[in-house]
């Protein structure tokens, strides 16, 4: 079996530490670099890394991935905060390195990926849909990347089905009481000590409610998805958004 040489960026962080352990324990993978703040990503090629996993912070992830692409290193990215404009800039970078693959995924937990897919399937059949995400209080961004992605998928499905705005008679609300508006879908963010990463999608019709809930109790829940992506990304040049694209979900 040939060995795949892997680097981890953000290696001192909560996710980075878990990824380092997972790569060290995974058959066929070799950890060749573990970088954090102040390490030079632009010199990573010297380590022989073929794939790099980025769990850093929204303000640096684009610069990291750009540096990886320019060195011909595939990237598996879990860091949140990607905008459409930033993704377009990556596509331009990738056009100059057509053999390189980049995966950006808001959530690597298989259950979360399925929850997002189920929510998109269900969205057209319900009058109302709202998303509640619940996380540890050390999280920097709100709402979560997963909740944004979920809300965007719900909005797309509603628009394709010709559904209009959801019923909501609110005319007076305290700041933030109705959550953030993501493409017309309300998203609520809870931060609570003891939590890891959780999401509930609430779908309502007259007389019924469907609740889709996913819980990551531990960061090991993200590792099968991360390792699957590390192994698959070399055969998938260009930009891929969402782990579902690598899971053959139909
Ligand atoms: N896609 C997914 O499945 C998941 C995504 N995340 C996302 O991953 C990101 C990281 O989350 P956590 O590990 O909880 O955060 P964290 O704050 O524990 O870790 C971030 C790490 O990045 C390091 N860092 C900062 N600048 C850097 C740079 N220029 N180069 C290399 N490292 C740098 C920090 O020193 C820190 O060690 C967040 O955006 C979070 O939302 C978190 C969990 C799962
Ligand atoms: O910061 C986290 O912890 C998580 N971040 C990702 C997100 O913002 O969606 C994925 C997961 O929710 C954990």
CSV table of C-alpha atoms in Angstrom, one decimal, residues 153-249:
chain,number,residue,atom,x,y,z
A,153,UNK,CA,-30.2,24.6,0.9
A,154,UNK,CA,-33.7,25.0,2.4
A,155,UNK,CA,-34.1,28.4,0.7
A,156,UNK,CA,-33.0,26.9,-2.6
A,157,UNK,CA,-35.4,24.0,-2.3
A,158,UNK,CA,-38.3,26.4,-1.4
A,159,UNK,CA,-37.5,28.7,-4.3
A,160,UNK,CA,-37.3,25.8,-6.8
A,161,UNK,CA,-40.7,24.6,-5.6
A,162,UNK,CA,-42.1,28.1,-6.1
A,163,UNK,CA,-42.8,28.7,-2.4
A,164,UNK,CA,-43.0,32.3,-1.2
A,165,UNK,CA,-42.0,33.8,2.2
A,166,UNK,CA,-42.8,31.8,5.3
A,167,UNK,CA,-45.7,32.9,7.5
A,168,UNK,CA,-44.6,35.3,10.2
A,169,UNK,CA,-46.8,38.0,11.7
A,170,UNK,CA,-44.0,39.6,13.8
A,171,UNK,CA,-44.1,43.4,13.6
A,172,UNK,CA,-42.1,44.2,16.7
A,173,UNK,CA,-39.1,42.2,18.0
A,174,UNK,CA,-36.2,42.8,20.3
A,175,UNK,CA,-32.8,42.8,18.6
A,176,UNK,CA,-32.0,39.3,17.4
A,177,UNK,CA,-35.1,37.7,18.9
A,178,UNK,CA,-36.0,36.2,15.5
A,179,UNK,CA,-32.5,35.1,14.7
A,180,UNK,CA,-30.4,35.8,11.6
A,181,UNK,CA,-32.0,35.9,8.2
A,182,UNK,CA,-30.1,33.6,5.8
A,183,UNK,CA,-31.8,33.8,2.4
A,184,UNK,CA,-35.2,34.2,4.1
A,185,UNK,CA,-34.7,31.3,6.6
A,186,UNK,CA,-34.4,32.2,10.3
A,187,UNK,CA,-31.3,30.8,12.0
A,188,UNK,CA,-30.8,30.9,15.8
A,189,UNK,CA,-27.5,30.4,17.6
A,190,UNK,CA,-27.2,29.0,21.1
A,191,UNK,CA,-23.8,29.1,23.0
A,192,UNK,CA,-23.7,26.9,26.1
A,193,UNK,CA,-20.9,25.4,28.2
A,194,UNK,CA,-21.0,21.6,27.9
A,195,UNK,CA,-22.2,21.5,24.3
A,196,UNK,CA,-20.0,20.5,21.3
A,197,UNK,CA,-21.9,20.9,18.0
A,198,UNK,CA,-25.6,20.4,17.5
A,199,UNK,CA,-28.3,21.4,15.0
A,200,UNK,CA,-32.0,21.2,14.8
A,201,UNK,CA,-34.1,21.9,11.7
A,202,UNK,CA,-37.7,22.6,12.5
A,203,UNK,CA,-40.3,22.2,9.7
A,204,UNK,CA,-43.9,23.1,10.3
A,205,UNK,CA,-47.3,22.6,8.7
A,206,UNK,CA,-50.8,23.1,10.1
A,207,UNK,CA,-51.1,20.4,12.7
A,208,UNK,CA,-47.7,18.8,12.3
A,209,UNK,CA,-44.0,19.3,12.9
A,210,UNK,CA,-40.9,17.5,11.6
A,211,UNK,CA,-37.7,17.9,13.6
A,212,UNK,CA,-34.4,16.8,12.2
A,213,UNK,CA,-31.7,16.9,14.8
A,214,UNK,CA,-28.0,16.0,14.7
A,215,UNK,CA,-25.6,15.9,17.7
A,216,UNK,CA,-21.8,15.8,17.6
A,217,UNK,CA,-21.0,14.9,21.2
A,218,UNK,CA,-17.3,14.6,20.5
A,219,UNK,CA,-14.9,15.9,17.8
A,220,UNK,CA,-14.1,12.3,16.9
A,221,UNK,CA,-17.5,12.4,15.1
A,222,UNK,CA,-15.8,14.5,12.3
A,223,UNK,CA,-12.9,12.2,11.8
A,224,UNK,CA,-14.3,9.5,9.4
A,225,UNK,CA,-15.4,12.3,7.1
A,226,UNK,CA,-12.1,14.0,7.3
A,227,UNK,CA,-10.1,10.8,6.6
A,228,UNK,CA,-12.5,9.9,3.7
A,229,UNK,CA,-11.9,13.3,2.2
A,230,UNK,CA,-8.1,13.1,2.7
A,231,UNK,CA,-8.0,9.8,0.8
A,232,UNK,CA,-10.5,10.9,-2.0
A,233,UNK,CA,-9.4,14.5,-2.8
A,234,UNK,CA,-6.4,13.6,-4.9
A,235,UNK,CA,-8.8,12.0,-7.5
A,236,UNK,CA,-11.0,15.1,-7.5
A,237,UNK,CA,-9.3,18.1,-9.1
A,238,UNK,CA,-10.9,21.5,-8.8
A,239,UNK,CA,-13.1,22.9,-6.1
A,240,UNK,CA,-15.7,20.7,-4.3
A,241,UNK,CA,-18.0,22.2,-1.7
A,242,UNK,CA,-19.7,19.9,0.8
A,243,UNK,CA,-18.7,16.4,1.9
A,244,UNK,CA,-22.0,15.1,0.4
A,245,UNK,CA,-20.3,15.4,-3.0
A,246,UNK,CA,-17.9,12.6,-2.0
A,247,UNK,CA,-20.5,10.3,-0.4
A,248,UNK,CA,-22.5,9.0,-3.4
A,249,UNK,CA,-25.8,10.0,-1.8
